[in-house]
Amino acid sequence: MKGYVFHGPGRASWEDVPDPAVKEPTDAIVRVDAVTICGTDLHILKGDVPEVRPGTVLGHEAVGEIVETGADVRTVRPGDRVLISCITACGRCAYCREAMYGQCRGGGGWILGHLIDGTQSEYVRVSHADLSVHPLPAALGDRDAVLLADIFPTAYEVGVLNGRVRPGDTVAVVGAGPIGLAAIATARLLSPERILAVDPAASRRDAARRLGADAVADSAEAPEQLIADLTDGLGADVVVEAVGLPETFELCTRMVRPGGHVANVGVHGRPATLHLEDLWIKNLTITTGLVDTHSTPTLLRMAAAGRLPTPQLVTHTFPLDHMEQAYDVFGRAADTGALKVVLARQQHEEVPAQREGAS
C-alpha cells in the first residue's frame, strides 16, 4: 500500500509501505476513506516533535471501514464505518479509568503518526480498537466526520472545558486556525456573552466571524486593548491559546482578567516566558493538556444533528494519493486560505487543490 512517510525534518513522501496486519487480539485494520492533516503534523515536519522517528507514517485523524479485527475486538466488525480517534485508549490503566485517555499507560495515548504508523495511508492498524474507533451514524458524511477525530474534541476539551467557559463570559481565542475556529464554535454552546478572535490573517478573521466570533482583532494591533475596552478594563474571563508560539502565549496572559483562565491548546516547539513578576498576584489558572477524546461520542451526536459547523471548516479537498500537494496547500495557509484539507479515497464533484466554492 501507499503511505505518507516522515524521513526527518523537512522531508516526507507518499511511497510504498508494508500492509498493516493484526498484531494483537485487540487490533483492527481500517481501510482509510478520508483523512486530514493537522497542524501537529506540520510541527513534526519542522522537527518540533523529536519522538517521531524517520520511517513513520504520519497522521492521526481518519474515517474508514473496518476490514479485519483481532479475536478480542467486541464493539466493531468488518464492514463497519468508523471514526479513528487521534487518541488510543487501553481502557484498563489508571489514567483510562479516569477518562484521561491521552495519558494512557497501557500502550495508548497519542501514538498514531507519533510512536507508530499513522492514518495518512491506504490502510492503518488501530490498537485497542474497542475504545479507539467510533461507529459512525449514516447521516454523517466522511468529510464532516473526520474533523471529529481531533480538532473538535481538542478545542472543546483542552480549550473550552479546561478553560471553564461559563454563560456570560468574555472569551478570547488567540489563533483562528482550525483548532481556534473549533474552539469558537464549541464555546458558543456554553452561551458566553462575547467571543473575540485574534489572528494576523484577514481570511482567518473572516472565518472566525462566520463561525461565531462577535469581534476580531489583528494580533499586531494591540488586541489586549480591545479586550480591555470591551470589558471595562477587566480583561477576558477565558483566553484560549491556539497557536503554540511564545509570543501568543504571553499575549494570552496579558489579555486575561485577574481570577481568569488561560487554556493552552497550541503545540509549543520553543520555550515561552511565564512572567510571574506580573502574574503572581492575579489569581490566574493556566492549564495545558493533550486531548483525551472523552467528548467524542457527544460531539458525534451533535454533528449528526447539525449542531456543529463542520462543513465551514473544510476549504480544500484532494484525492488520497495527492498527499504532497495537500501538505503544500495546508502548509502555506497564509497564501492559500486553507483551514482544513480533506483527502478522500473517492472524489465526487470536488476539484483537487481548489478552494471550496472557488470558480
Short mmCIF file of C-alpha atoms in Angstrom, two decimals:
data_model
loop_
_atom_site.label_atom_id
_atom_site.label_comp_id
_atom_site.label_asym_id
_atom_site.label_seq_id
_atom_site.Cartn_x
_atom_site.Cartn_y
_atom_site.Cartn_z
CA MET A 1 0.00 0.00 0.00
CA LYS A 2 0.96 3.67 -0.03
CA GLY A 3 1.56 5.94 2.94
CA TYR A 4 2.98 9.38 3.73
CA VAL A 5 6.31 8.64 5.39
CA PHE A 6 8.38 11.01 7.55
CA HIS A 7 12.10 10.93 6.75
CA GLY A 8 13.36 13.64 9.08
CA PRO A 9 12.81 17.41 9.44
CA GLY A 10 11.57 18.87 6.16
CA ARG A 11 11.41 15.51 4.38
CA ALA A 12 8.41 13.23 3.76
CA SER A 13 6.94 11.41 0.76
CA TRP A 14 3.98 9.34 -0.44
CA GLU A 15 5.53 5.93 -1.05
CA ASP A 16 5.17 2.16 -0.80
CA VAL A 17 4.93 0.83 2.77
CA PRO A 18 4.11 -2.64 4.15
CA ASP A 19 0.44 -3.52 4.51
CA PRO A 20 -0.64 -3.40 8.17
CA ALA A 21 -1.51 -6.67 9.91
CA VAL A 22 -3.24 -7.60 13.15
CA LYS A 23 -0.53 -7.95 15.80
CA GLU A 24 -2.63 -8.10 18.95
CA PRO A 25 -6.10 -9.55 19.53
CA THR A 26 -7.37 -6.02 20.32
CA ASP A 27 -6.27 -4.61 16.93
CA ALA A 28 -8.40 -3.59 13.96
CA ILE A 29 -7.31 -2.93 10.39
CA VAL A 30 -9.15 0.00 8.80
CA ARG A 31 -9.31 0.97 5.13
CA VAL A 32 -8.82 4.73 5.11
CA ASP A 33 -11.59 6.50 3.19
CA ALA A 34 -10.92 10.08 4.34
CA VAL A 35 -8.04 11.67 6.19
CA THR A 36 -6.93 15.16 7.09
CA ILE A 37 -3.74 16.99 8.02
CA CYS A 38 -3.21 18.50 11.46
CA GLY A 39 -1.09 21.45 12.49
CA THR A 40 0.77 18.97 14.67
CA ASP A 41 1.87 17.17 11.50
CA LEU A 42 3.48 20.43 10.38
CA HIS A 43 5.23 20.66 13.76
CA ILE A 44 6.57 17.13 13.20
CA LEU A 45 7.90 18.08 9.77
CA LYS A 46 9.66 21.08 11.31
CA GLY A 47 11.39 18.80 13.82
CA ASP A 48 9.41 20.06 16.83
CA VAL A 49 8.37 16.53 17.89
CA PRO A 50 11.63 14.56 18.12
CA GLU A 51 9.89 11.36 19.31
CA VAL A 52 8.68 10.77 15.73
CA ARG A 53 11.27 8.53 14.14
CA PRO A 54 12.18 8.57 10.44
CA GLY A 55 10.22 5.90 8.60
CA THR A 56 6.96 6.59 10.47
CA VAL A 57 3.72 7.03 8.50
CA LEU A 58 2.21 10.33 9.64
CA GLY A 59 -1.38 11.18 10.53
CA HIS A 60 -3.75 10.62 13.45
CA GLU A 61 -7.20 11.51 12.05
CA ALA A 62 -9.26 9.38 9.65
CA VAL A 63 -12.58 7.85 8.71
CA GLY A 64 -12.76 4.43 7.14
CA GLU A 65 -14.15 0.92 7.04
CA ILE A 66 -13.14 -1.97 9.29
CA VAL A 67 -11.65 -4.76 7.15
CA GLU A 68 -10.26 -7.06 9.86
CA THR A 69 -10.35 -7.36 13.63
CA GLY A 70 -8.46 -9.29 16.26
CA ALA A 71 -10.14 -12.01 18.28
CA ASP A 72 -10.80 -9.79 21.30
CA VAL A 73 -12.46 -6.86 19.49
CA ARG A 74 -16.13 -6.72 20.50
CA THR A 75 -17.62 -3.34 19.53
CA VAL A 76 -16.94 -3.26 15.78
CA ARG A 77 -16.69 -5.80 12.99
CA PRO A 78 -15.63 -5.88 9.33
CA GLY A 79 -17.81 -3.66 7.20
CA ASP A 80 -18.45 -1.08 9.92
CA ARG A 81 -17.80 2.56 9.03
CA VAL A 82 -15.81 4.20 11.83
CA LEU A 83 -14.07 7.33 13.02
CA ILE A 84 -10.47 6.71 14.08
CA SER A 85 -9.72 8.77 17.17
CA CYS A 86 -6.47 10.68 17.40
CA ILE A 87 -6.07 9.11 20.85
CA THR A 88 -5.75 5.39 21.53
CA ALA A 89 -7.07 4.07 24.86
CA CYS A 90 -6.38 0.73 26.52
CA GLY A 91 -9.34 1.24 28.89
CA ARG A 92 -7.62 -0.52 31.79
CA CYS A 93 -4.82 1.66 33.16
CA ALA A 94 -5.22 4.19 35.97
CA TYR A 95 -5.49 7.14 33.58
CA CYS A 96 -8.03 5.46 31.30
CA ARG A 97 -10.17 4.66 34.35
CA GLU A 98 -10.34 8.42 34.92
CA ALA A 99 -11.15 9.06 31.20
CA MET A 100 -7.70 10.64 30.77
CA TYR A 101 -7.09 8.62 27.64
CA GLY A 102 -4.42 10.97 26.35
CA GLN A 103 -2.18 9.84 29.23
CA CYS A 104 -2.87 6.11 28.73
CA ARG A 105 -0.13 3.92 30.22
CA GLY A 106 -1.29 0.71 28.56
CA GLY A 107 0.07 1.30 25.08
CA GLY A 108 -2.25 4.14 24.13
CA GLY A 109 -2.32 7.92 24.24
CA TRP A 110 -1.20 9.80 21.15
CA ILE A 111 0.59 7.01 19.30
CA LEU A 112 -0.79 7.12 15.72
CA GLY A 113 1.60 9.06 13.50
CA HIS A 114 3.76 9.68 16.56
CA LEU A 115 5.10 6.44 18.03
CA ILE A 116 3.59 4.02 15.48
CA ASP A 117 2.45 4.28 11.86
CA GLY A 118 -0.49 6.62 11.43
CA THR A 119 -3.52 7.23 9.26
CA GLN A 120 -2.14 9.04 6.21
CA SER A 121 -2.10 5.82 4.25
CA GLU A 122 -4.44 3.48 2.41
CA TYR A 123 -4.87 1.18 5.43
CA VAL A 124 -3.98 1.55 9.11
CA ARG A 125 -3.70 -0.69 12.14
CA VAL A 126 -5.57 0.67 15.16
CA SER A 127 -4.69 -0.88 18.50
CA HIS A 128 -7.19 -1.17 21.38
CA ALA A 129 -9.90 -0.79 18.78
CA ASP A 130 -12.87 -1.14 21.13
CA LEU A 131 -12.16 2.29 22.67
CA SER A 132 -10.17 3.85 19.84
CA VAL A 133 -12.66 3.80 16.96
CA HIS A 134 -16.24 5.07 16.96
CA PRO A 135 -19.03 3.68 14.74
CA LEU A 136 -20.41 6.48 12.59
CA PRO A 137 -24.06 7.36 12.03
CA ALA A 138 -25.13 7.13 8.41
CA ALA A 139 -26.23 10.78 8.48
CA LEU A 140 -22.65 11.99 8.98
CA GLY A 141 -20.51 12.19 5.84
CA ASP A 142 -16.82 11.33 5.78
CA ARG A 143 -15.67 14.91 5.20
CA ASP A 144 -17.57 16.15 8.25
CA ALA A 145 -16.85 13.17 10.48
CA VAL A 146 -13.07 13.30 10.05
CA LEU A 147 -12.99 16.70 11.81
CA LEU A 148 -14.16 14.95 14.98
CA ALA A 149 -11.05 12.78 15.15
CA ASP A 150 -9.02 15.61 16.65
CA ILE A 151 -9.81 19.30 16.21
CA PHE A 152 -13.28 19.39 17.71
CA PRO A 153 -12.57 17.27 20.80
CA THR A 154 -9.22 19.06 21.27
CA ALA A 155 -10.75 22.52 21.06
CA TYR A 156 -13.70 21.57 23.25
CA GLU A 157 -11.82 19.65 25.95
CA VAL A 158 -8.46 21.43 26.15
CA GLY A 159 -9.77 24.90 25.31
CA VAL A 160 -13.40 25.28 26.34
CA LEU A 161 -13.78 22.76 29.17
CA ASN A 162 -10.30 23.23 30.66
CA GLY A 163 -10.85 26.97 30.40
CA ARG A 164 -14.16 26.59 32.27
CA VAL A 165 -16.17 28.73 29.89
CA ARG A 166 -19.47 29.72 31.51
CA PRO A 167 -22.59 31.56 30.39
CA GLY A 168 -21.95 35.29 30.25
CA ASP A 169 -18.16 35.02 29.95
CA THR A 170 -15.93 37.03 27.69
CA VAL A 171 -13.81 34.53 25.76
CA ALA A 172 -10.76 35.40 23.67
CA VAL A 173 -9.33 32.85 21.24
CA VAL A 174 -5.80 33.61 20.07
CA GLY A 175 -5.25 31.89 16.73
CA ALA A 176 -8.08 31.37 14.23
CA GLY A 177 -6.74 28.26 12.58
CA PRO A 178 -8.77 25.03 12.65
CA ILE A 179 -8.37 24.48 16.41
CA GLY A 180 -9.14 28.10 17.23
CA LEU A 181 -12.21 28.07 14.99
CA ALA A 182 -13.43 24.85 16.58
CA ALA A 183 -12.89 26.48 19.99
CA ILE A 184 -15.09 29.40 18.90
CA ALA A 185 -17.81 27.05 17.66
CA THR A 186 -17.83 24.89 20.79
CA ALA A 187 -17.52 27.83 23.20
CA ARG A 188 -20.76 29.16 21.72
CA LEU A 189 -22.51 26.04 23.02
CA LEU A 190 -22.00 27.39 26.57
CA SER A 191 -23.51 30.84 25.88
CA PRO A 192 -20.66 33.26 26.58
CA GLU A 193 -21.54 36.95 26.34
CA ARG A 194 -18.95 37.57 23.64
CA ILE A 195 -16.11 35.85 21.81
CA LEU A 196 -13.09 37.70 20.41
CA ALA A 197 -10.83 36.03 17.84
CA VAL A 198 -7.23 37.18 17.34
CA ASP A 199 -5.27 36.32 14.20
CA PRO A 200 -2.91 38.16 11.82
CA ALA A 201 -4.63 36.78 8.68
CA ALA A 202 -7.69 38.63 7.41
CA SER A 203 -9.08 35.44 5.83
CA ARG A 204 -9.00 33.66 9.17
CA ARG A 205 -10.56 36.59 10.98
CA ASP A 206 -13.36 36.43 8.43
CA ALA A 207 -13.72 32.70 9.08
CA ALA A 208 -13.88 33.40 12.81
CA ARG A 209 -16.80 35.75 12.28
CA ARG A 210 -18.59 33.11 10.22
CA LEU A 211 -18.05 30.55 12.99
CA GLY A 212 -19.50 32.84 15.66
CA ALA A 213 -16.89 35.34 16.88
CA ASP A 214 -18.52 38.61 17.93
CA ALA A 215 -15.35 40.63 17.36
CA VAL A 216 -12.00 40.04 15.69
CA ALA A 217 -8.59 41.64 16.03
CA ASP A 218 -5.26 41.60 14.23
CA SER A 219 -2.62 40.23 16.60
CA ALA A 220 -0.32 43.06 15.52
CA GLU A 221 -2.75 45.76 16.67
CA ALA A 222 -2.83 45.50 20.48
CA PRO A 223 -5.78 43.11 20.94
CA GLU A 224 -5.34 43.35 24.71
CA GLN A 225 -6.53 46.95 24.47
CA LEU A 226 -9.63 45.84 22.57
CA ILE A 227 -10.40 43.29 25.28
CA ALA A 228 -9.90 45.97 27.92
CA ASP A 229 -12.29 48.29 26.07
CA LEU A 230 -14.92 45.55 25.76
CA THR A 231 -14.75 44.59 29.43
CA ASP A 232 -14.39 47.95 31.20
CA GLY A 233 -10.73 47.21 31.79
CA LEU A 234 -11.22 43.81 33.43
CA GLY A 235 -9.89 41.51 30.71
CA ALA A 236 -11.25 38.24 29.32
CA ASP A 237 -12.65 35.58 31.62
CA VAL A 238 -11.12 32.84 29.45
CA VAL A 239 -8.31 33.08 26.91
CA VAL A 240 -7.58 30.10 24.65
CA GLU A 241 -4.08 29.85 23.17
CA ALA A 242 -4.42 28.02 19.85
CA VAL A 243 -1.14 28.78 18.10
CA GLY A 244 1.84 27.42 20.03
CA LEU A 245 4.28 30.34 19.92
CA PRO A 246 5.95 32.11 22.86
CA GLU A 247 4.58 35.49 21.81
CA THR A 248 0.99 34.24 21.53
CA PHE A 249 1.13 32.55 24.94
CA GLU A 250 2.46 35.74 26.50
CA LEU A 251 -0.26 37.73 24.74
CA CYS A 252 -2.85 35.45 26.35
CA THR A 253 -1.51 36.18 29.82
CA ARG A 254 -1.85 39.91 29.12
CA MET A 255 -5.46 39.57 27.95
CA VAL A 256 -6.88 37.55 30.84
CA ARG A 257 -8.54 39.19 33.84
CA PRO A 258 -7.50 38.55 37.45
CA GLY A 259 -9.14 35.31 38.50
CA GLY A 260 -9.47 34.18 34.89
CA HIS A 261 -8.29 31.15 32.95
CA VAL A 262 -5.66 30.71 30.23
CA ALA A 263 -6.21 27.41 28.40
CA ASN A 264 -3.19 26.47 26.31
CA VAL A 265 -4.03 24.24 23.34
CA GLY A 266 -1.17 25.11 20.97
CA VAL A 267 1.77 22.75 20.43
CA HIS A 268 4.90 24.60 21.55
CA GLY A 269 8.27 23.90 19.98
CA ARG A 270 10.14 26.66 21.86
CA PRO A 271 10.19 27.86 25.47
CA ALA A 272 7.76 30.58 26.46
CA THR A 273 8.34 33.01 29.32
CA LEU A 274 5.92 32.90 32.23
CA HIS A 275 6.02 36.44 33.63
CA LEU A 276 5.39 35.60 37.25
CA GLU A 277 6.65 39.05 38.23
CA ASP A 278 3.34 40.31 36.78
CA LEU A 279 1.10 37.27 37.17
CA TRP A 280 1.76 36.07 40.72
CA ILE A 281 -0.81 38.47 42.14
CA LYS A 282 -3.61 37.81 39.62
CA ASN A 283 -5.11 34.52 40.84
CA LEU A 284 -4.83 33.00 37.38
CA THR A 285 -5.43 29.41 36.36
CA ILE A 286 -3.25 28.24 33.48
CA THR A 287 -4.00 24.82 32.03
CA THR A 288 -2.25 22.71 29.44
CA GLY A 289 -3.36 19.42 28.00
CA LEU A 290 -3.38 16.70 25.43
CA VAL A 291 -6.89 15.86 24.31
CA ASP A 292 -8.47 12.80 25.94
CA THR A 293 -11.32 12.44 23.39
CA HIS A 294 -13.79 11.53 26.13
CA SER A 295 -16.19 14.00 24.47
CA THR A 296 -16.08 12.35 21.03
CA PRO A 297 -19.36 10.37 21.34
CA THR A 298 -21.20 13.53 22.41
CA LEU A 299 -19.67 15.58 19.61
CA LEU A 300 -20.54 12.89 17.06
CA ARG A 301 -24.19 13.07 18.10
CA MET A 302 -24.14 16.85 17.87
CA ALA A 303 -22.52 16.79 14.44
CA ALA A 304 -25.06 14.27 13.16
CA ALA A 305 -27.81 16.59 14.42
CA GLY A 306 -26.28 19.55 12.56
CA ARG A 307 -25.17 21.36 15.71
CA LEU A 308 -21.51 21.71 14.72
CA PRO A 309 -20.38 23.80 11.72
CA THR A 310 -18.08 21.15 10.26
CA PRO A 311 -18.74 22.00 6.57
CA GLN A 312 -17.47 25.56 7.05
CA LEU A 313 -14.03 24.36 8.13
CA VAL A 314 -13.16 22.30 5.05
CA THR A 315 -11.70 24.57 2.39
CA HIS A 316 -9.80 22.12 0.15
CA THR A 317 -10.31 18.52 -0.95
CA PHE A 318 -7.91 16.13 -2.68
CA PRO A 319 -7.71 12.51 -3.77
CA LEU A 320 -5.97 10.36 -1.17
CA ASP A 321 -2.83 9.97 -3.27
CA HIS A 322 -2.31 13.75 -3.57
CA MET A 323 -0.79 13.93 -0.09
CA GLU A 324 2.25 16.01 -1.01
CA GLN A 325 0.08 18.59 -2.79
CA ALA A 326 -2.30 18.72 0.17
CA TYR A 327 0.60 19.30 2.59
CA ASP A 328 1.87 22.11 0.41
CA VAL A 329 -1.53 23.84 0.37
CA PHE A 330 -2.09 23.34 4.11
CA GLY A 331 1.45 24.42 5.00
CA ARG A 332 1.02 27.69 3.07
CA ALA A 333 -2.30 28.58 4.66
CA ALA A 334 -1.49 32.29 4.70
CA ASP A 335 -1.29 32.23 0.90
CA THR A 336 -3.89 29.55 0.08
CA GLY A 337 -6.55 30.37 2.68
CA ALA A 338 -6.57 26.73 3.80
CA LEU A 339 -8.36 25.84 7.02
CA LYS A 340 -8.82 22.08 6.88
CA VAL A 341 -7.88 19.95 3.90
CA VAL A 342 -9.51 16.54 3.43
CA LEU A 343 -8.12 13.74 1.29
CA ALA A 344 -10.62 11.08 0.25
CA ARG A 345 -10.37 7.70 -1.42
CA GLN A 346 -13.21 8.67 -3.76
CA GLN A 347 -13.80 12.18 -5.02
CA HIS A 348 -17.16 13.37 -6.28
CA GLU A 349 -17.71 16.89 -7.55
CA GLU A 350 -14.79 18.34 -5.54
CA VAL A 351 -11.87 19.61 -7.60
CA PRO A 352 -8.38 18.76 -6.27
CA ALA A 353 -6.35 21.69 -4.95
CA GLN A 354 -9.20 24.12 -5.50
CA ARG A 355 -10.76 26.04 -2.67
CA GLU A 356 -14.34 25.10 -1.85
CA GLY A 357 -16.70 27.49 -3.62
CA ALA A 358 -13.99 28.81 -5.96
CA SER A 359 -14.65 29.10 -9.65
#
